Tab-separated table of C-alpha atoms in Angstrom:
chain	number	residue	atom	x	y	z
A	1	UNK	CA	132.023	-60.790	23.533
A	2	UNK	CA	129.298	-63.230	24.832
A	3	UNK	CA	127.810	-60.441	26.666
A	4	UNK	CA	127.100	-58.008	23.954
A	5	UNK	CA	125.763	-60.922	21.541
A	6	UNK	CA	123.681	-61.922	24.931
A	7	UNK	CA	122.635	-57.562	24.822
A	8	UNK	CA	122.017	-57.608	20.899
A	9	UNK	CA	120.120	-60.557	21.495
A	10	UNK	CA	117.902	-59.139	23.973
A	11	UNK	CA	117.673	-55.709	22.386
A	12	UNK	CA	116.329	-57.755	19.773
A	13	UNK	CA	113.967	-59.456	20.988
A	14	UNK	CA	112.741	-56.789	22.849
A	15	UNK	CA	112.220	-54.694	19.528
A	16	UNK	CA	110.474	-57.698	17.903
A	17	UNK	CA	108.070	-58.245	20.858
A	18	UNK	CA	107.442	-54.742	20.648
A	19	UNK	CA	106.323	-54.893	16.727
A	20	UNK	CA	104.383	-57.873	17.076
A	21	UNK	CA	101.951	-56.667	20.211
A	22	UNK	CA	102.787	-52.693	18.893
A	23	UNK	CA	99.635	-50.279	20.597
A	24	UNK	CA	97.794	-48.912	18.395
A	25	UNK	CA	96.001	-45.312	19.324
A	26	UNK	CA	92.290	-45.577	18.529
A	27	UNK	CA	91.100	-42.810	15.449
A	28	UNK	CA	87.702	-42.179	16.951
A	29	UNK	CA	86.590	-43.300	13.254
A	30	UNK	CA	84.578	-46.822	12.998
A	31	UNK	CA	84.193	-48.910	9.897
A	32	UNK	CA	80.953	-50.594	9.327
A	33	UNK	CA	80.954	-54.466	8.647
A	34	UNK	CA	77.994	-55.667	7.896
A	35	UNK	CA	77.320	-59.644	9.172
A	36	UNK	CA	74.352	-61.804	7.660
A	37	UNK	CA	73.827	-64.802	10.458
A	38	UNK	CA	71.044	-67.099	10.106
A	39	UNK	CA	70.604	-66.340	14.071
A	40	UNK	CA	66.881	-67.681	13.820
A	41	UNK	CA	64.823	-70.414	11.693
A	42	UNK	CA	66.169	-73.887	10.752
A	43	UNK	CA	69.866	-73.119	10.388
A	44	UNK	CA	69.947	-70.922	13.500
A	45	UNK	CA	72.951	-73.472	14.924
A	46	UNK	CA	75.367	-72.065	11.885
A	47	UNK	CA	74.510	-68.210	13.006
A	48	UNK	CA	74.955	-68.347	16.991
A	49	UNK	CA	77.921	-70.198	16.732
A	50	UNK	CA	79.517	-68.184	13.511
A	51	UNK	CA	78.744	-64.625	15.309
A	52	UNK	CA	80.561	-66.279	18.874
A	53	UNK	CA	83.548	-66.484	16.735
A	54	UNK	CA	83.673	-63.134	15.173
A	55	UNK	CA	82.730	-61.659	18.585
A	56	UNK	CA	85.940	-63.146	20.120
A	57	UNK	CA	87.619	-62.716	17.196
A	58	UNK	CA	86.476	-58.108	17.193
A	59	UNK	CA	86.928	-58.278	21.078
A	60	UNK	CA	90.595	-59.642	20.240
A	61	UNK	CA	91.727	-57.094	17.646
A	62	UNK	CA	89.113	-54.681	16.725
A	63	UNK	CA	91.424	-51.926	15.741
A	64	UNK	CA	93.188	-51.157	12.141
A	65	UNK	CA	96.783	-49.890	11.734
A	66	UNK	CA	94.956	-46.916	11.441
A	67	UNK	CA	93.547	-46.788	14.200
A	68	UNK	CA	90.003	-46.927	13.207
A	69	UNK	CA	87.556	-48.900	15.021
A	70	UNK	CA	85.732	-52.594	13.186
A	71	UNK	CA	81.998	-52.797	14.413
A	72	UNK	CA	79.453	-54.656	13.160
A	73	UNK	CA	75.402	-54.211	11.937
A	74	UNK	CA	74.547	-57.947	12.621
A	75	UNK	CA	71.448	-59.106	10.498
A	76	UNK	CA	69.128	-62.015	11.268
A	77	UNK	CA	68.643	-63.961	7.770
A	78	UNK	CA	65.463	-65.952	10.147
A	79	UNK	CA	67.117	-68.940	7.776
A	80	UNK	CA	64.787	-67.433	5.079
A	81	UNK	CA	65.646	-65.858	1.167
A	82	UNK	CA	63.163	-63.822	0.870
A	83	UNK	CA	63.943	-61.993	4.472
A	84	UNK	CA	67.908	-62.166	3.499
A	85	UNK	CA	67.151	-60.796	0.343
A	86	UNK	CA	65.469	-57.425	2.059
A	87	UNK	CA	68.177	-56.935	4.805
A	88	UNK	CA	70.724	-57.416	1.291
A	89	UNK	CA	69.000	-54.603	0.018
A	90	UNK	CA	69.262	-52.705	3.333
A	91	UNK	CA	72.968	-52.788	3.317
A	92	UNK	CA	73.590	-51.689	-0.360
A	93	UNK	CA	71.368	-48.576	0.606
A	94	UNK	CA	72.771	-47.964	3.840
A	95	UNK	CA	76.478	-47.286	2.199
A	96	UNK	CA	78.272	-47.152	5.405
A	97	UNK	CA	78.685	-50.629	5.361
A	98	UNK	CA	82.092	-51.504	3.699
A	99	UNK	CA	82.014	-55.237	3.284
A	100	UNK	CA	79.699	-58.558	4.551
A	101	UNK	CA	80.802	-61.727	6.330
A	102	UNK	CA	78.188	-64.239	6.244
A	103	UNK	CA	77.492	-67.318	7.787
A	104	UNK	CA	74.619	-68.542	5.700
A	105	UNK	CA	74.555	-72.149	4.567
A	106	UNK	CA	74.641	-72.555	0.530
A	107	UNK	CA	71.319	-72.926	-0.495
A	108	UNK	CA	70.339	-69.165	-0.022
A	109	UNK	CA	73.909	-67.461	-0.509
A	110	UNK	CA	73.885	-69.153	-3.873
A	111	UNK	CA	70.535	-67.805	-4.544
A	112	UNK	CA	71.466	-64.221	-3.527
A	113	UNK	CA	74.842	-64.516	-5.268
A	114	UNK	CA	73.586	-62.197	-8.323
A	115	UNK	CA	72.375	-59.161	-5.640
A	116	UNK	CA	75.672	-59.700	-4.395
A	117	UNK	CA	77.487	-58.798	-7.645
A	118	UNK	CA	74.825	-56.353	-8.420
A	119	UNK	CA	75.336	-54.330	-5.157
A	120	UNK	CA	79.393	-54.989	-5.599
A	121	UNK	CA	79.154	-55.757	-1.865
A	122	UNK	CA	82.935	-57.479	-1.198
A	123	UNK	CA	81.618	-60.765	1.083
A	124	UNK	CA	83.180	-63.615	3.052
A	125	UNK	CA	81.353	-66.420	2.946
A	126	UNK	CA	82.378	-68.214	5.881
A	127	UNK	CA	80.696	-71.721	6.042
A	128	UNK	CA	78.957	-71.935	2.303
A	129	UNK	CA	80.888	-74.784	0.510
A	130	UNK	CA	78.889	-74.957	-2.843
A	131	UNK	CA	81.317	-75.041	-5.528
A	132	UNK	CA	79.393	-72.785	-7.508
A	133	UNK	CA	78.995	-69.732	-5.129
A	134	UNK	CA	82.499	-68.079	-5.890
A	135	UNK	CA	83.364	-67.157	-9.074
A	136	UNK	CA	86.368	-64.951	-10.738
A	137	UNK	CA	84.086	-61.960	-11.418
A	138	UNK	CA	81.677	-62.248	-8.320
A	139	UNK	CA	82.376	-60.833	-4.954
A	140	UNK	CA	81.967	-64.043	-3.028
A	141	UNK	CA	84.983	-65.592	-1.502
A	142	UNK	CA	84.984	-69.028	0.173
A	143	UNK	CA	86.756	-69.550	3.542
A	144	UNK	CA	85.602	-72.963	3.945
A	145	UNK	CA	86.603	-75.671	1.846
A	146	UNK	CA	83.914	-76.644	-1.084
A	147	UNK	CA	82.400	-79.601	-1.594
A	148	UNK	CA	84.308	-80.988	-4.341
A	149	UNK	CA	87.642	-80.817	-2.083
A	150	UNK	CA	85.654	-82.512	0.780
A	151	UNK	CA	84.688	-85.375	-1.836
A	152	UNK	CA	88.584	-85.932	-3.223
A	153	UNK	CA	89.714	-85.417	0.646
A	154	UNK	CA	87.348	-88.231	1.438
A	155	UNK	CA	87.457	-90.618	-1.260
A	156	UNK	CA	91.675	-90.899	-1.180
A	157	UNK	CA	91.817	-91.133	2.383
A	158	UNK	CA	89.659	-93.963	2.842
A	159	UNK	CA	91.003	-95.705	-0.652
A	160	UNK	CA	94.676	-94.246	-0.678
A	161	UNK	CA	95.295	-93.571	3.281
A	162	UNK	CA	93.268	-96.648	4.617
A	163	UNK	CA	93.725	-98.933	1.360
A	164	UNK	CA	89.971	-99.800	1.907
A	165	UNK	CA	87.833	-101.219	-1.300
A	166	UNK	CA	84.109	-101.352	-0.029
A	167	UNK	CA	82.161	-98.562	1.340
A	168	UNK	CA	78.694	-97.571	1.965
A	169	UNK	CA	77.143	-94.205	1.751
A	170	UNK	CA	74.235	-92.489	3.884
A	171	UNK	CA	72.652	-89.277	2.824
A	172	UNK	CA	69.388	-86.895	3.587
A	173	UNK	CA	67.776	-86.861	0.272
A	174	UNK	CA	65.760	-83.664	1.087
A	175	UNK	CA	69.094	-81.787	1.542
A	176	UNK	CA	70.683	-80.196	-0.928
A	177	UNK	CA	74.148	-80.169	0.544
A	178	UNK	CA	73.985	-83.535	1.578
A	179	UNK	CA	72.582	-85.030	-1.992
A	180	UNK	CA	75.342	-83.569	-3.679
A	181	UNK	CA	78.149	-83.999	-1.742
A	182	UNK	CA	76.910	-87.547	-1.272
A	183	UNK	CA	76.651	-88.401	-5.259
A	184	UNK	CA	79.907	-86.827	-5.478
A	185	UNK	CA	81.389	-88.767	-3.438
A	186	UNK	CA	79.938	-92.201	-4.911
A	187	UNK	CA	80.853	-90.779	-8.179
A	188	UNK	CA	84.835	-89.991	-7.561
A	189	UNK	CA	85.328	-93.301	-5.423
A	190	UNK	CA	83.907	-95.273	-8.283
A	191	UNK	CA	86.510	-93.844	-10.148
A	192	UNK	CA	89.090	-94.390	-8.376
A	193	UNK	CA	88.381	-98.039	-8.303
A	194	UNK	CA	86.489	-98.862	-5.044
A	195	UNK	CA	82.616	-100.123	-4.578
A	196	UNK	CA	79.953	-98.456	-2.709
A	197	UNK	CA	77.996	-101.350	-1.471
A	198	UNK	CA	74.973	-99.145	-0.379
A	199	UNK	CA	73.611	-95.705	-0.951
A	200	UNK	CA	70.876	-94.895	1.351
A	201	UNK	CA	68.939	-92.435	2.140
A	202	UNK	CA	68.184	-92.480	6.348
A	203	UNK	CA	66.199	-89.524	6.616
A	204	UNK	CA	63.116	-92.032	6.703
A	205	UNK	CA	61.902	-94.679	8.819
A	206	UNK	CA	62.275	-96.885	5.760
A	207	UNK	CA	65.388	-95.444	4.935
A	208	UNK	CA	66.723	-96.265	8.841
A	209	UNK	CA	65.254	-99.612	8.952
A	210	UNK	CA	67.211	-100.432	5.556
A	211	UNK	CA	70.189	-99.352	6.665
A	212	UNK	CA	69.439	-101.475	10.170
A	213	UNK	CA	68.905	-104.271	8.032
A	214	UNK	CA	71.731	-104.467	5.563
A	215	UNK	CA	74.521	-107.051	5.989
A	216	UNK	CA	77.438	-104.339	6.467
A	217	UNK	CA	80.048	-107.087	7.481
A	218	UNK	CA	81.861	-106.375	4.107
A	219	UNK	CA	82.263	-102.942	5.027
A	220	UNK	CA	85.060	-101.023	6.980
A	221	UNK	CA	83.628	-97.605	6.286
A	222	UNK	CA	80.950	-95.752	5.375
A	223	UNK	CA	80.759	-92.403	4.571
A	224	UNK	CA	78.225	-90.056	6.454
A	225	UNK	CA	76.864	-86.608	4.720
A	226	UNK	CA	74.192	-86.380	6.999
A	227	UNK	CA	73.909	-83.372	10.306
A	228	UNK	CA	74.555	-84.311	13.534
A	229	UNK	CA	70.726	-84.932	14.294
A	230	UNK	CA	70.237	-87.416	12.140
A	231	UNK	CA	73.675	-88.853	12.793
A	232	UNK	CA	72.455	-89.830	15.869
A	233	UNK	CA	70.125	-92.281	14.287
A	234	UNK	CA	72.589	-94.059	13.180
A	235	UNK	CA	75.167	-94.264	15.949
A	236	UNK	CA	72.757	-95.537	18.157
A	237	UNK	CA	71.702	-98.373	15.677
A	238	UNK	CA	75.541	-99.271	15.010
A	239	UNK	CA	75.694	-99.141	18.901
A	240	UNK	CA	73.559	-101.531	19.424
A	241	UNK	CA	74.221	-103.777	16.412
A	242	UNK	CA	78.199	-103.295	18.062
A	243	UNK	CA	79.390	-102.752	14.530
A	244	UNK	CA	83.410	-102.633	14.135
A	245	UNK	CA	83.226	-100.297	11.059
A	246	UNK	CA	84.256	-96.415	11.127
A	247	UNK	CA	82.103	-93.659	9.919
A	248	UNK	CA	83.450	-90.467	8.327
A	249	UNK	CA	81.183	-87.127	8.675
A	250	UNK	CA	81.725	-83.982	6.220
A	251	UNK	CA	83.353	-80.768	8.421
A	252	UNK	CA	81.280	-79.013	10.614
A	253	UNK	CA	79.774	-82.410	12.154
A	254	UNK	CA	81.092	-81.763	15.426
A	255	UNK	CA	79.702	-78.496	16.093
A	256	UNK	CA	76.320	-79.251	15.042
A	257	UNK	CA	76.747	-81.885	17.531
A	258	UNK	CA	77.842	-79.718	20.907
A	259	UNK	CA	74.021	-78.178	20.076
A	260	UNK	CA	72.903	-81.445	21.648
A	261	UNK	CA	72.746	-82.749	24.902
A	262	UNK	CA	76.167	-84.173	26.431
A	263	UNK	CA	74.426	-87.738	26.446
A	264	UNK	CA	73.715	-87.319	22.932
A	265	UNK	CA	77.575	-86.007	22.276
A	266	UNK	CA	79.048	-89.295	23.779
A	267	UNK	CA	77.935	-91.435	20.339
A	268	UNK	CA	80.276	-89.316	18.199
A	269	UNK	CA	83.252	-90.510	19.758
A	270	UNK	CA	85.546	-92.320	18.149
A	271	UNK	CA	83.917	-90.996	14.377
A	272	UNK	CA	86.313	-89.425	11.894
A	273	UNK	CA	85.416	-86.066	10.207
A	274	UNK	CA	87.223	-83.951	8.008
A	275	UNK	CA	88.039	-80.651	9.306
A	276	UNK	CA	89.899	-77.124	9.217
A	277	UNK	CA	91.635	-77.601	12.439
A	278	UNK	CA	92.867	-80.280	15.136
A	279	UNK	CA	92.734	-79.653	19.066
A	280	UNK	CA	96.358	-80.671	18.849
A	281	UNK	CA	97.728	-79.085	16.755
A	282	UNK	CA	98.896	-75.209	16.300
A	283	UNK	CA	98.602	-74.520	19.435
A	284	UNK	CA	99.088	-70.783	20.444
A	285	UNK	CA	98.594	-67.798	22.697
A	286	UNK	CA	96.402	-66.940	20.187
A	287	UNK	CA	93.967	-69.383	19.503
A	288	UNK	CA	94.231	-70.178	23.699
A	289	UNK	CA	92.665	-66.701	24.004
A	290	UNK	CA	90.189	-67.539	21.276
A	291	UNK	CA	89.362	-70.747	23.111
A	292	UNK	CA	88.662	-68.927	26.304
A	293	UNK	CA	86.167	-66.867	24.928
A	294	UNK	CA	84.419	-69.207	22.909
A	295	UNK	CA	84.578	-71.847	26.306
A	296	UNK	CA	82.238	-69.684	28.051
A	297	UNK	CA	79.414	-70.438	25.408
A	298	UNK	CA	80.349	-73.851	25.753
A	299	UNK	CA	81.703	-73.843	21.870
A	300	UNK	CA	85.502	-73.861	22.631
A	301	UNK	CA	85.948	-76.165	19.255
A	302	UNK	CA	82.976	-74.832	17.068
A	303	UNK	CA	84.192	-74.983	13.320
A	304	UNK	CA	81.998	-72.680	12.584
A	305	UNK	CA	83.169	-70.310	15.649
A	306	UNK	CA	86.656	-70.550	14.257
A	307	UNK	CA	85.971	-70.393	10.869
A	308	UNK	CA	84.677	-66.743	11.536
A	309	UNK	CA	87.583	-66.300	13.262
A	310	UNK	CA	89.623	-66.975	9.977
A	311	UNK	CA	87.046	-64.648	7.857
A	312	UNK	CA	87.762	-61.568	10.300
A	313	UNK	CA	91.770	-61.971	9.843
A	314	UNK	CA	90.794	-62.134	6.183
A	315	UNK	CA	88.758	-59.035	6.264
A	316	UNK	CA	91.285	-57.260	8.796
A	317	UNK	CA	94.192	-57.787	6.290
A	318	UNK	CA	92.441	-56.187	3.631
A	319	UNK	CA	90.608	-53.332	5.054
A	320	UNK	CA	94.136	-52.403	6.345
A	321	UNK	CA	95.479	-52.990	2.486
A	322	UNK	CA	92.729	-50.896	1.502
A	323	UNK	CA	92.958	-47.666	3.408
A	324	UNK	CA	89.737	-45.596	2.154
A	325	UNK	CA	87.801	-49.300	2.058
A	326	UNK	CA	86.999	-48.975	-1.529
A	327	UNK	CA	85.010	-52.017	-2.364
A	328	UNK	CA	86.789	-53.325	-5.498
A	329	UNK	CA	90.125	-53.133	-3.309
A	330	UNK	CA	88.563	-55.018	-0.543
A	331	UNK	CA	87.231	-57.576	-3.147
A	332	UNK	CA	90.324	-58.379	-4.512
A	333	UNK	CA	92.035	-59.221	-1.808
A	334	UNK	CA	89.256	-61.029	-0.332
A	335	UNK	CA	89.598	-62.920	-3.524
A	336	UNK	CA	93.374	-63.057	-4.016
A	337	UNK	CA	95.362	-62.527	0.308
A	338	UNK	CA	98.882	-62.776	0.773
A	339	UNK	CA	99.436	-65.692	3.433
A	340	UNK	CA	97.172	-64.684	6.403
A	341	UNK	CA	98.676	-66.120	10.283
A	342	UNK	CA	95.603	-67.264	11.995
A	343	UNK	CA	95.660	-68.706	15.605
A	344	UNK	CA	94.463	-71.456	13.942
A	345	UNK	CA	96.805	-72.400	10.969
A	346	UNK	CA	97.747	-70.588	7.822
A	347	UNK	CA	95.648	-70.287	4.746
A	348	UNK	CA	95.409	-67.630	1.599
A	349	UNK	CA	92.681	-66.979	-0.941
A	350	UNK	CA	93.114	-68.091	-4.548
A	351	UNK	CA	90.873	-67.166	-7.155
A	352	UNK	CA	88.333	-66.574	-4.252
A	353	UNK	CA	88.519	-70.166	-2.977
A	354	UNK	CA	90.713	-71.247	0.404
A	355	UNK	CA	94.119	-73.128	0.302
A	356	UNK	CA	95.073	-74.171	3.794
A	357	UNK	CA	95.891	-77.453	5.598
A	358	UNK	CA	92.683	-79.864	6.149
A	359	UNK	CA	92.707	-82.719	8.789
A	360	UNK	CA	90.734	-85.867	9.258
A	361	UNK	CA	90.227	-85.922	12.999
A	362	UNK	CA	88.530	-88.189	15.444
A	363	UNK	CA	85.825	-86.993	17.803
A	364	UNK	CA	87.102	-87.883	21.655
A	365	UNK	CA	84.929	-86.014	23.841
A	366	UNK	CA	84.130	-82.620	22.257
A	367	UNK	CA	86.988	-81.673	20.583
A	368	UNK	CA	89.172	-83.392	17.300
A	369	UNK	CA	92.152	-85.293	17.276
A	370	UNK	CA	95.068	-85.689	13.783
A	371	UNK	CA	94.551	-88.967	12.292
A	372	UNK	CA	95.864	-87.395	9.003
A	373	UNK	CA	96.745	-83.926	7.396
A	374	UNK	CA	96.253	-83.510	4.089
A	375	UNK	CA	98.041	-80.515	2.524
C-alpha cells in the first residue's frame, strides 16, 4: 500500500512539474509591444534600469500559450513631452503595436494621459505614482504604488509602528513628485496627531545649511522625499554631525542610488525606505534567475528593474486572456487581473491601481532588508 501512494505520489508530481515548466512550440507569429523608456535626458536612470528588467523578464518567458512570440519597439522619451508626445503618435499609427509599458516618471505620463485615451492604447505604467494618472475610463494602469499610499504607509509606520511624535520633513521644492508627496505627508501626520518640527527644502545651499543648523535632538525621524543625489547631501551632514535619528526615503531610493559610485552607496546604509520587495523575502527559482540577469548590469535589486518585471507578467496574463489582442480586452484586464504569481510577490490590479504587499526595508549594502510588511 505505501508503495503505490509513494507511485501516485510521484506520478503526481511528475504531471504537475510537467504543467508548470509545459514547452510551448513557437507560432512563428510575434506580437508587438511597444515600450516608452526615458533611456536619455534627466530621468535616463528610470529608463536603463526599467528596460534591464523587461529584458530579463522577455528573455525569461517571451512566448504566449499560443505560441506567439512578445518583442518589443523600444522608444527613447530623451526625458522630454514634446519628443514622447511624437513617438505616442508613432505607435497609434503604426497599429501593430498591441499595448505600451512605460517607464516614464509622472510629470509627462500625466501630461500625455489624454493621447493615451484618445489613441485607446492599453498601457502599464510601471514607475508613475501620481494619483491622478489612472482613472476608471482611461487606459493607464498603475503597477507601482501612488503617492497617497506611500504617504499613509509612511505616516502610520513611524506614528503607529514606531510610536514616534516629532518628525521633520526634507523636500526638493523644484520637484513635482517630491513637493507633493512631501505636503502630503505633513498633511496626514498632522492628522493623525504627530508634529513636524521642520519642513525644509535642501535643494539649496540655504536650504542645506538650515537643515545643518537646526537643533534636531527632538527628533527620531525625519522623513526624506528627496532622489538619491541629493540624499547624499544630507547623509554626509548627519555623518558628520553623528546624528542618532533614522531617515525614511520614498520607494525607488535605492536604485537611484546603485547609479552612484560604491563610496557614495555606503551613506545609505542603515536608511529605511518603503518598497515593493525585500532581499529576504520570497525567495525563488524565479526571481534567482531574474537576479542573475539583472547582476550582470550591476542592478540585481533595481526597483525599477523589478517593477518591469511585474508589468510584463501583467501584460503576459492578459495578452494570453485576450487571444486576437483586442485593445479594450487588454485594457481591462490591465485594469482589473486575476491574482498574478510574480517571482517577486503577488499583486492584482483594482480599478487600474496595484494591491500587493509593501515593505519598509533597510538599506545594508545594496540590497533591502524587512523591518515591517504592511499588507
Amino acid at each position: 500500500m505505501r508503495k503505490t501512494l509513494l507511485l501516485i505520489l510521484f506520478i503526481s508530481l511528475f504531471f504537475l512539474g510537467c504543467d508548470e515548466n509545459k514547452a510551448i512550440t513557437p507560432s512563428g507569429k510575434i506580437v508587438k509591444i511597444g515600450v516608452l523608456a526615458p533611456l536619455s535626458g534627466q530621468n535616463n536612470r528610470l529608463g536603463h534600469q526599467s528596460l534591464l528588467g523587461l529584458l530579463a523578464a522577455n528573455e525569461m518567458d517571451r512566448y504566449l500559450d499560443n505560441g506567439d512570440e512578445i518583442v518589443f519597439e523600444v522608444f527613447d522619451t530623451k526625458s522630454d513631452f514634446n519628443h514622447t508626445s511624437k513617438e505616442l503618435s508613432h505607435i497609434n499609427s503604426s497599429k501593430s503595436i498591441k499595448a505600451v509599458i512605460s517607464s516614464m516618471a509622472s510629470d509627462n505620463t500625466l501630461r500625455l494621459k489624454r493621447e493615451f485615451t484618445t489613441y485607446k492604447l492599453p498601457t502599464i505604467a510601471t514607475l508613475a505614482s501620481n494619483n491622478n494618472i489612472s482613472s476608471l475610463d482611461g487606459y493607464i494602469s498603475q503597477v507601482s504604488i501612488d503617492n497617497t499610499t506611500q504617504v499613509l504607509i509612511a505616516s502610520h509606520y513611524i506614528k503607529d509602528e514606531k510610536f514616534i511624535q516629532n518628525t521633520g520633513v526634507i523636500y526638493d521644492k523644484n520637484s513635482v513628485y517630491s513637493i507633493e508627496i512631501a505636503n502630503k505627508f505633513k498633511e496626514y501626520y498632522t492628522k493623525l496627531g504627530g508634529k513636524v518640527k521642520f519642513f525644509i527644502n535642501t535643494n539649496t545651499e540655504v536650504g542645506l545649511k538650515e537643515f545643518e543648523n537646526r537643533d534636531k535632538t527632538d527628533i527620531k525621524i525625519i522623513f526624506n522625499a528627496l532622489n538619491a543625489v541629493q540624499t547624499i547631501r544630507i547623509l554626509k551632514i548627519i555623518q558628520k554631525q553623528d546624528s542618532s535619528f533614522k531617515i525614511l526615503g520614498t520607494t525607488g531610493l535605492l536604485s537611484g542610488a546603485l547609479e552612484l559610485s560604491k563610496d557614495d552607496l555606503k551613506y545609505f546604509d542603515g536608511m529605511y525606505v518603503m518598497e515593493h520587495f525585500a532581499h529576504d523575502t520570497n525567495i525563488n527559482k524565479k526571481r534567482t534567475v531574474l537576479e542573475s540577469h539583472l547582476d550582470k548590469n550591476g542592478f540585481k535589486e533595481s526597483s525599477y528593474a523589478f517593477l518591469s518585471y511585474d508589468s510584463y507578467q501583467l501584460l503576459v496574463s492578459a495578452l494570453n486572456g485576450c487571444p486576437q489582442y483586442e485593445n479594450e480586452c487588454i485594457n481591462t484586464i490591465f485594469k482589473n487581473s486575476e491574482i498574478i504569481h510574480s517571482a517577486l510577490g503577488n499583486f492584482s490590479m483594482i480599478n487600474s491601481k496595484v494591491k500587493r504587499e509593501i515593505y519598509i526595508d533597510k538599506i545594508k549594502g545594496s540590497s533591502l532588508f524587512q523591518d515591517v510588511v504592511i499588507y
